[in-house]
């Protein structure tokens, strides 16, 4: 058996002070040297500061955007003030120290309009919810009620009855604080511009540090979405958050970010997993590059009961300019092999939905936590991929890539009409253009080369989980004209008749008793309009192709 020596070691901690943040009485602060900022004159920190601890004793200190204060120990504001400007960070490495005294954390939104919303979470303890945005109407502060999957004003912390229009009637409203690690949905102030403009948020309180937990509500399957938020005055690494040994078992590993304007054409949420990011198509939305910004709220879905953990190991010195602003981020996610395809479904009026399919390290054809992102969105259009008949916004598939793979897709629309599916962008092995991507339309027996351009088609209203497939090689098909290939819908007091890939020769419209109401000949196209019948009348539409094939479809006027 070996032997070893033991003994004691003495670490001497020293301090150094400054009245300007540049010149120090005992040399620049370090990880073993405390920093003290003193005096009466304002101090602007225009460079990174690293110290064992930091004490502000007298001056008004502000940290310039783009710089970090990194501490081993505590942050103390005994007198004076300490302000982190937008994109300046306070990062603390040791959870055993308790901060004291208020700091100010400023955080700018993206360019938003008056009726837009943002998900917020406080990086400090003690900030009043209603005081954070005093010109937002009191009934436009929301918490999320997991058991019913709705936003609720009463769950914010008080009943808003009796507040004035700004929610600041009396001291009670302003004294209700943000809960740690909880997210809130807050609308822009009523006096915010109607044109897109940045809003300057400001939090005041004791900076949060160390291990912070949030107890998830478990309302049963489908009712486990919890609105949480970054609790620190610095960004956190999304990869570190979802791969935390606790979080990776009690959440699905998918994060949902709200980015919604007063716009019914786009869905409410953007979706993020280790596999990638899917946008909702709104302005000012960019890939967060695996970073959860200061002040940002987001959704997680629980797998059951438990608490999500936040700790100092997740904190990073990212300096992104806005929520969702593109920026380089150093995370463990860069070790993944990812070969991905982003698909957009749109129409002429501006409806938008995006889905992503990728061939990714550690992915399988089944459900993979933290890689596959379940679809949760609202909206009048949805394009998703399917895993065991469940819609996913993001789906990872197994490596190595197999060109014979078939990915079932789901398409949902609330209104019949013409729609388009197109590639938004690709990466990995799809970038070079040697591996083509095809969309197979089982309704029209078409295989369309998406790599060469968009696919436009006509759809009835409804949900279609068998119509489309994503494939990577062509297959010889012999299309057969059937009633399933015909789409008929009402538009401007007429029927629009679309026959897919088949050219129509003529159309006859009969009533339910077989009497001919209207006939159209010489069509020579795959889409036309025809009138006939009375409101709410059941009709039979008989279509004849140029090849002489006849099908009949029942419709209601």
XYZ file of C-alpha atoms in Angstrom:
557
model
C 0.000 0.000 0.000
C 1.371 3.360 -0.895
C 1.723 6.249 1.485
C 1.247 9.948 0.975
C 2.005 13.183 2.680
C -0.584 15.577 3.983
C -0.294 19.047 5.336
C -1.790 22.485 5.304
C -1.458 25.332 2.879
C -2.079 28.993 3.427
C -3.574 31.143 0.694
C -3.214 34.842 1.329
C -6.010 36.978 -0.048
C -5.209 40.599 -0.642
C -7.260 43.521 -1.786
C -6.739 46.420 -4.122
C -8.810 49.547 -4.589
C -9.453 52.071 -7.333
C -11.328 55.319 -7.738
C -11.370 55.223 -11.537
C -11.351 51.494 -12.431
C -8.001 51.878 -14.176
C -5.353 52.609 -11.554
C -5.207 50.242 -8.555
C -3.517 50.744 -5.182
C -2.178 47.189 -4.990
C -1.989 46.118 -8.608
C -4.820 44.928 -10.805
C -7.338 42.591 -9.150
C -7.006 38.828 -9.737
C -8.739 35.630 -8.704
C -6.979 35.828 -5.331
C -7.261 39.577 -4.883
C -10.401 41.438 -3.841
C -11.372 44.574 -5.748
C -12.829 47.667 -4.073
C -14.209 50.609 -6.053
C -14.267 53.748 -3.951
C -14.677 57.513 -4.165
C -17.439 59.854 -5.156
C -16.817 60.220 -8.896
C -18.589 57.940 -11.402
C -16.527 55.000 -12.679
C -16.964 53.467 -16.127
C -15.481 49.990 -16.540
C -14.523 49.782 -20.202
C -12.591 46.523 -19.934
C -13.064 43.085 -18.392
C -12.522 42.926 -14.640
C -11.503 39.686 -12.920
C -11.314 39.551 -9.144
C -11.857 37.361 -6.121
C -14.695 39.627 -4.992
C -15.945 43.106 -5.796
C -17.151 45.774 -3.395
C -18.646 49.083 -4.484
C -18.201 51.669 -1.754
C -19.376 55.091 -2.861
C -19.179 55.653 -6.637
C -21.745 55.093 -9.382
C -20.138 52.252 -11.356
C -21.253 51.224 -14.839
C -19.926 48.369 -16.976
C -19.772 49.133 -20.695
C -21.633 46.859 -23.096
C -19.454 43.992 -24.311
C -17.398 43.558 -21.113
C -17.560 41.176 -18.156
C -17.028 41.321 -14.432
C -15.933 37.821 -13.409
C -15.717 36.937 -9.731
C -14.734 33.953 -7.645
C -16.545 35.336 -4.612
C -19.288 37.799 -3.768
C -20.597 41.013 -5.265
C -21.273 43.695 -2.623
C -22.780 47.141 -3.112
C -22.442 48.863 0.253
C -23.003 52.385 -1.098
C -23.133 53.970 -4.513
C -24.491 51.916 -7.420
C -23.436 49.258 -9.920
C -24.946 49.044 -13.419
C -24.507 46.349 -16.056
C -25.347 47.953 -19.371
C -26.988 45.927 -22.109
C -24.713 42.980 -23.051
C -22.387 43.500 -20.085
C -22.226 40.502 -17.733
C -21.605 39.608 -14.115
C -20.255 36.052 -13.963
C -19.576 34.262 -10.698
C -17.766 30.943 -10.476
C -18.388 29.927 -6.872
C -21.828 29.080 -5.532
C -20.839 29.443 -1.871
C -20.934 33.229 -1.785
C -23.976 35.400 -1.147
C -24.268 38.754 -2.857
C -25.551 41.846 -1.071
C -26.791 45.244 -2.195
C -28.734 46.125 -5.333
C -27.330 46.281 -8.828
C -28.987 47.459 -12.040
C -29.105 45.125 -15.049
C -30.151 46.681 -18.339
C -31.458 44.525 -21.141
C -32.734 45.686 -24.523
C -35.413 43.894 -26.485
C -35.329 43.273 -30.191
C -37.109 45.872 -32.295
C -40.723 45.424 -31.230
C -44.060 47.143 -31.837
C -46.529 48.470 -29.282
C -48.683 45.328 -29.110
C -45.789 42.839 -29.157
C -44.856 40.602 -26.252
C -41.615 39.310 -24.748
C -40.902 36.483 -22.304
C -38.898 37.905 -19.411
C -37.074 36.459 -16.405
C -35.347 38.517 -13.711
C -31.554 38.256 -13.164
C -31.917 39.819 -9.717
C -33.935 39.285 -6.562
C -36.332 42.055 -5.532
C -37.398 43.526 -8.871
C -41.132 44.282 -8.910
C -43.007 42.762 -11.824
C -45.331 45.667 -12.517
C -42.593 48.192 -11.763
C -40.429 46.611 -14.464
C -42.726 47.952 -17.180
C -44.932 50.580 -15.511
C -46.584 51.689 -18.745
C -47.755 48.213 -19.673
C -51.433 47.746 -18.886
C -51.893 45.699 -15.716
C -53.878 42.994 -17.514
C -50.992 42.412 -19.933
C -48.645 40.739 -17.438
C -49.007 36.965 -17.682
C -47.784 33.842 -15.970
C -48.329 30.418 -17.552
C -50.833 27.971 -16.120
C -49.366 24.562 -16.946
C -52.403 22.510 -15.958
C -54.552 24.187 -18.623
C -51.853 25.390 -21.067
C -52.990 29.027 -20.998
C -51.441 32.348 -20.010
C -53.140 33.849 -16.973
C -53.026 37.320 -15.436
C -54.130 36.240 -11.950
C -51.123 33.916 -11.576
C -48.632 36.771 -11.903
C -48.834 37.395 -8.181
C -51.933 39.424 -7.539
C -55.405 40.072 -8.786
C -55.099 43.087 -11.085
C -58.579 44.349 -10.228
C -58.367 47.853 -8.814
C -55.099 48.853 -10.489
C -55.041 51.904 -12.673
C -54.408 51.576 -16.425
C -50.658 51.305 -15.866
C -50.844 48.736 -13.096
C -49.187 51.001 -10.543
C -52.109 51.981 -8.326
C -50.607 51.941 -4.827
C -47.439 50.322 -3.563
C -48.698 46.727 -3.573
C -48.469 46.361 -7.346
C -44.848 47.465 -7.564
C -43.763 45.375 -4.580
C -44.753 42.013 -6.088
C -41.381 40.586 -7.181
C -40.335 38.332 -10.020
C -39.962 34.755 -8.764
C -36.504 33.260 -9.281
C -36.093 31.306 -12.530
C -39.728 31.907 -13.505
C -40.706 33.364 -16.855
C -43.388 35.978 -17.471
C -45.056 37.185 -20.650
C -45.196 40.997 -20.733
C -46.590 43.227 -23.448
C -44.822 46.352 -24.627
C -45.820 49.609 -22.855
C -48.879 51.400 -24.221
C -46.689 54.398 -25.146
C -44.209 52.289 -27.159
C -44.029 53.187 -30.904
C -46.241 51.354 -33.389
C -43.190 50.956 -35.653
C -40.491 48.446 -34.572
C -38.250 49.955 -31.883
C -36.014 48.679 -29.093
C -37.363 48.873 -25.548
C -34.832 49.374 -22.747
C -35.601 47.050 -19.856
C -33.998 47.618 -16.446
C -33.875 45.256 -13.442
C -32.899 46.439 -9.953
C -32.127 44.045 -7.109
C -29.554 41.719 -5.567
C -27.810 39.737 -8.320
C -28.688 36.047 -8.346
C -25.830 33.586 -7.901
C -25.240 29.898 -7.323
C -27.571 26.923 -7.490
C -31.155 27.896 -8.310
C -34.007 25.450 -8.798
C -37.505 25.734 -10.205
C -40.171 23.165 -9.344
C -41.991 21.975 -12.451
C -45.763 21.592 -12.504
C -46.912 18.188 -13.703
C -50.420 18.382 -15.105
C -50.164 15.019 -16.840
C -49.272 14.177 -20.425
C -49.685 17.273 -22.622
C -49.865 19.547 -19.569
C -46.228 19.689 -18.511
C -45.080 22.860 -20.284
C -43.481 25.190 -17.752
C -42.430 28.800 -18.323
C -38.986 29.248 -16.755
C -36.166 31.725 -17.341
C -32.482 32.516 -17.087
C -32.003 33.629 -13.445
C -28.531 35.198 -13.790
C -27.113 38.594 -14.826
C -25.240 36.795 -17.616
C -26.230 34.502 -20.498
C -26.303 30.739 -19.978
C -25.310 27.914 -22.309
C -28.464 26.164 -23.553
C -26.527 22.953 -24.194
C -25.180 22.911 -20.640
C -28.706 23.532 -19.343
C -30.421 20.669 -21.178
C -27.546 18.198 -20.700
C -27.299 18.850 -16.946
C -27.490 15.446 -15.237
C -30.723 16.454 -13.526
C -32.365 18.405 -16.339
C -31.761 15.770 -19.000
C -34.056 13.342 -17.185
C -36.899 15.603 -16.047
C -37.307 17.601 -19.284
C -37.573 16.599 -22.930
C -34.563 18.791 -23.744
C -36.535 21.029 -26.111
C -36.682 24.781 -25.466
C -39.434 27.009 -26.832
C -38.903 30.748 -27.267
C -41.773 33.193 -27.706
C -41.439 35.702 -30.517
C -44.868 36.910 -31.430
C -46.152 40.146 -32.883
C -49.785 41.064 -33.302
C -49.767 38.863 -36.393
C -52.036 35.869 -36.923
C -50.040 34.632 -39.921
C -47.093 33.325 -37.882
C -47.059 30.840 -35.001
C -46.025 31.983 -31.532
C -42.959 29.897 -30.746
C -39.493 29.173 -32.047
C -38.109 25.728 -31.209
C -34.557 24.776 -30.141
C -32.866 21.443 -29.475
C -29.335 20.081 -29.716
C -30.331 19.262 -33.270
C -30.925 22.859 -34.284
C -33.301 25.825 -34.295
C -36.619 26.335 -36.091
C -37.979 29.849 -36.523
C -41.584 30.989 -36.551
C -40.832 33.422 -39.373
C -41.302 36.609 -37.370
C -39.107 39.680 -37.813
C -36.117 39.994 -35.458
C -35.860 36.210 -35.009
C -32.416 34.699 -35.485
C -30.825 31.440 -34.422
C -29.756 31.947 -30.765
C -26.720 29.720 -31.385
C -27.250 27.749 -28.165
C -27.362 30.841 -25.912
C -30.137 31.825 -23.487
C -29.745 35.546 -22.981
C -29.894 37.592 -19.772
C -33.492 38.309 -18.840
C -34.897 35.722 -21.250
C -37.826 33.484 -20.403
C -38.468 30.198 -22.215
C -40.557 27.040 -22.050
C -39.483 23.532 -21.113
C -41.634 20.427 -21.147
C -41.312 18.208 -18.118
C -41.285 14.431 -18.300
C -43.004 14.214 -14.907
C -42.434 15.789 -11.513
C -39.154 17.359 -10.436
C -37.147 20.566 -10.455
C -34.953 22.068 -13.146
C -31.511 23.161 -11.980
C -29.546 26.270 -12.858
C -25.944 26.637 -11.681
C -22.862 28.752 -12.291
C -21.293 26.221 -14.672
C -23.925 27.200 -17.244
C -23.013 30.912 -17.216
C -21.074 32.241 -20.208
C -19.667 35.581 -21.375
C -21.733 35.930 -24.518
C -22.403 39.502 -25.730
C -25.234 39.115 -28.215
C -26.809 42.438 -29.035
C -30.481 41.427 -28.792
C -32.772 38.543 -28.018
C -32.258 36.063 -30.887
C -29.426 38.092 -32.409
C -26.987 35.901 -34.320
C -23.620 35.511 -32.624
C -20.836 32.976 -32.387
C -21.055 30.827 -29.274
C -18.605 28.291 -27.916
C -20.551 25.295 -26.675
C -20.248 21.527 -26.614
C -22.783 21.419 -29.444
C -20.003 22.033 -31.966
C -18.898 18.409 -31.510
C -22.055 17.081 -33.168
C -22.158 16.047 -36.797
C -25.255 17.663 -38.234
C -26.605 17.368 -41.783
C -29.861 19.313 -41.838
C -32.711 20.492 -44.053
C -35.019 23.378 -43.115
C -38.363 23.392 -44.952
C -40.836 26.292 -45.127
C -44.543 25.978 -45.849
C -46.153 29.245 -47.005
C -48.963 30.727 -49.041
C -49.544 33.957 -50.926
C -51.132 35.734 -47.946
C -48.088 35.242 -45.694
C -48.862 32.114 -43.659
C -45.634 30.496 -42.461
C -44.436 27.284 -40.843
C -40.947 25.786 -40.640
C -39.742 22.249 -39.957
C -36.251 20.778 -39.715
C -35.035 17.243 -40.442
C -31.405 16.359 -39.806
C -29.014 13.429 -39.709
C -27.252 14.001 -36.410
C -24.802 12.351 -34.033
C -26.589 10.134 -31.451
C -29.958 10.450 -33.190
C -32.168 7.478 -34.023
C -35.355 7.040 -36.053
C -37.257 7.043 -32.742
C -37.739 9.805 -30.188
C -34.420 11.216 -28.934
C -34.531 13.507 -25.900
C -32.848 16.901 -26.460
C -32.562 16.251 -30.231
C -36.163 15.841 -31.383
C -38.367 18.858 -30.711
C -42.106 18.288 -30.441
C -44.374 20.679 -32.336
C -46.493 22.798 -29.971
C -47.405 25.787 -32.102
C -50.618 27.500 -33.024
C -51.442 29.075 -36.386
C -53.372 28.354 -39.574
C -50.611 26.307 -41.181
C -48.243 23.645 -39.895
C -45.555 21.599 -41.615
C -43.983 18.976 -39.383
C -42.318 15.592 -39.557
C -43.772 12.551 -37.822
C -42.342 10.149 -35.264
C -44.860 7.447 -34.343
C -47.615 9.693 -35.763
C -46.669 12.580 -33.428
C -45.774 15.929 -35.108
C -42.237 17.268 -34.515
C -40.830 20.665 -35.452
C -37.299 19.231 -35.257
C -36.423 15.613 -35.992
C -33.021 13.970 -35.803
C -32.375 10.836 -37.880
C -29.655 8.244 -37.534
C -26.176 8.421 -39.029
C -24.728 7.344 -41.368
C -27.067 8.960 -43.856
C -28.941 6.484 -46.055
C -30.332 7.836 -49.324
C -33.157 5.285 -49.164
C -34.517 6.872 -45.989
C -38.127 8.085 -46.049
C -39.348 10.747 -43.609
C -43.131 10.977 -43.185
C -44.374 14.556 -43.084
C -47.550 16.089 -41.675
C -49.326 19.072 -43.246
C -52.185 21.001 -41.643
C -54.099 24.036 -42.918
C -57.301 25.679 -41.776
C -58.290 27.000 -45.217
C -58.299 25.278 -48.596
C -56.130 26.866 -51.248
C -52.724 26.945 -52.905
C -49.596 26.400 -50.796
C -45.852 26.076 -51.294
C -43.193 23.913 -49.643
C -39.577 24.959 -50.221
C -36.105 24.495 -48.769
C -35.126 27.462 -46.600
C -31.498 26.349 -46.162
C -29.375 23.232 -45.618
C -26.031 22.319 -44.084
C -23.631 19.380 -43.849
C -23.716 16.841 -46.660
C -26.645 18.623 -48.337
C -24.620 21.818 -48.846
C -22.594 20.665 -51.845
C -25.706 19.926 -53.860
C -24.639 16.374 -54.699
C -27.314 14.876 -52.444
C -30.679 16.093 -53.680
C -33.791 16.427 -51.542
C -37.191 15.448 -52.917
C -40.756 15.891 -51.726
C -43.064 13.012 -52.549
C -46.722 13.967 -52.911
C -48.694 10.749 -52.495
C -51.945 12.471 -53.441
C -50.771 13.495 -56.896
C -48.163 10.726 -57.314
C -45.460 13.374 -57.758
C -41.812 13.359 -56.714
C -40.556 16.937 -56.801
C -36.896 17.992 -56.621
C -36.891 20.531 -53.764
C -33.186 21.143 -54.311
C -34.145 22.589 -57.674
C -37.023 24.755 -56.486
C -40.247 25.077 -54.533
C -43.251 22.783 -54.834
C -46.659 24.464 -55.196
C -49.841 22.457 -54.675
C -53.507 22.755 -53.750
C -54.846 21.461 -50.472
C -58.191 21.041 -48.804
C -58.561 22.325 -45.253
C -57.599 19.740 -42.664
C -54.719 17.631 -41.374
C -52.901 15.327 -43.787
C -50.399 12.880 -42.302
C -50.064 10.606 -45.330
C -49.798 13.020 -48.215
C -46.128 14.071 -48.076
C -42.825 12.296 -47.552
C -39.263 13.615 -47.621
C -37.115 11.325 -49.809
C -33.656 11.428 -51.346
C -33.981 9.458 -54.554
C -36.490 9.346 -57.383
C -38.824 6.428 -57.896
C -40.643 5.496 -61.078
C -44.375 5.918 -60.637
C -47.423 5.430 -62.825
C -49.865 8.064 -61.591
C -53.538 7.115 -61.653
C -56.263 9.743 -61.652
C -58.633 9.131 -58.750
C -61.069 11.209 -56.744
C -58.363 11.616 -54.071
C -56.258 13.609 -56.532
C -58.976 16.269 -56.850
C -59.164 19.261 -54.504
C -62.275 21.457 -54.629
C -62.885 24.487 -52.420
C -65.092 27.587 -52.308
C -63.562 30.923 -53.270
C -65.344 34.176 -54.201
C -68.715 32.453 -54.703
C -67.256 29.869 -57.052
C -65.632 26.459 -56.864
C -61.906 26.151 -57.479
C -61.202 22.715 -58.942
C -57.621 21.421 -58.955
C -56.748 18.051 -60.508
C -53.094 17.846 -59.477
C -50.890 16.567 -62.300
C -53.793 15.681 -64.551
C -55.180 17.965 -67.271
C -58.935 18.420 -67.231
C -61.022 18.384 -70.369
C -64.442 19.170 -68.916
C -66.439 19.567 -65.703
C -70.124 18.965 -65.055
C -71.954 19.998 -61.902
C -75.072 18.012 -60.888
C -77.455 18.386 -58.000
C -78.046 15.435 -55.688
C -80.954 14.254 -57.902
C -78.656 14.048 -60.920
C -79.853 17.157 -62.758
C -77.127 18.993 -64.695
C -76.658 22.511 -63.294
C -73.569 23.723 -65.125
C -70.968 22.446 -67.582
C -67.547 23.719 -68.594
C -65.634 22.317 -71.587
C -62.288 22.918 -73.301
C -60.509 23.492 -70.011
C -57.055 22.129 -70.956
C -55.612 22.917 -67.494
C -55.230 21.336 -64.087
C -57.054 24.159 -62.277
C -60.193 26.119 -63.083
C -63.224 27.744 -61.481
C -66.877 26.946 -61.977
C -70.081 28.265 -60.487
C -73.243 26.339 -59.768
C -75.768 25.527 -57.101
C -77.258 27.382 -54.181
C -75.815 28.142 -50.762
C -75.467 25.003 -48.617
C -76.560 22.813 -51.522
C -74.994 19.352 -51.906
C -73.557 18.952 -55.394
C -71.754 16.335 -57.463
C -68.793 17.586 -59.504
C -67.826 15.297 -62.385
C -64.316 15.810 -63.798
C -63.148 14.323 -67.080
C -59.439 14.324 -67.966
C -58.005 14.653 -71.462
C -57.351 10.904 -71.298
C -61.051 10.286 -70.797
C -60.875 9.244 -67.131
C -63.938 10.375 -65.172
C -64.221 10.890 -61.412
C -67.027 12.431 -59.336
C -66.629 14.277 -56.064
C -69.347 15.403 -53.640
C -69.129 19.001 -52.386
C -71.277 21.514 -50.509
C -71.846 24.931 -52.032
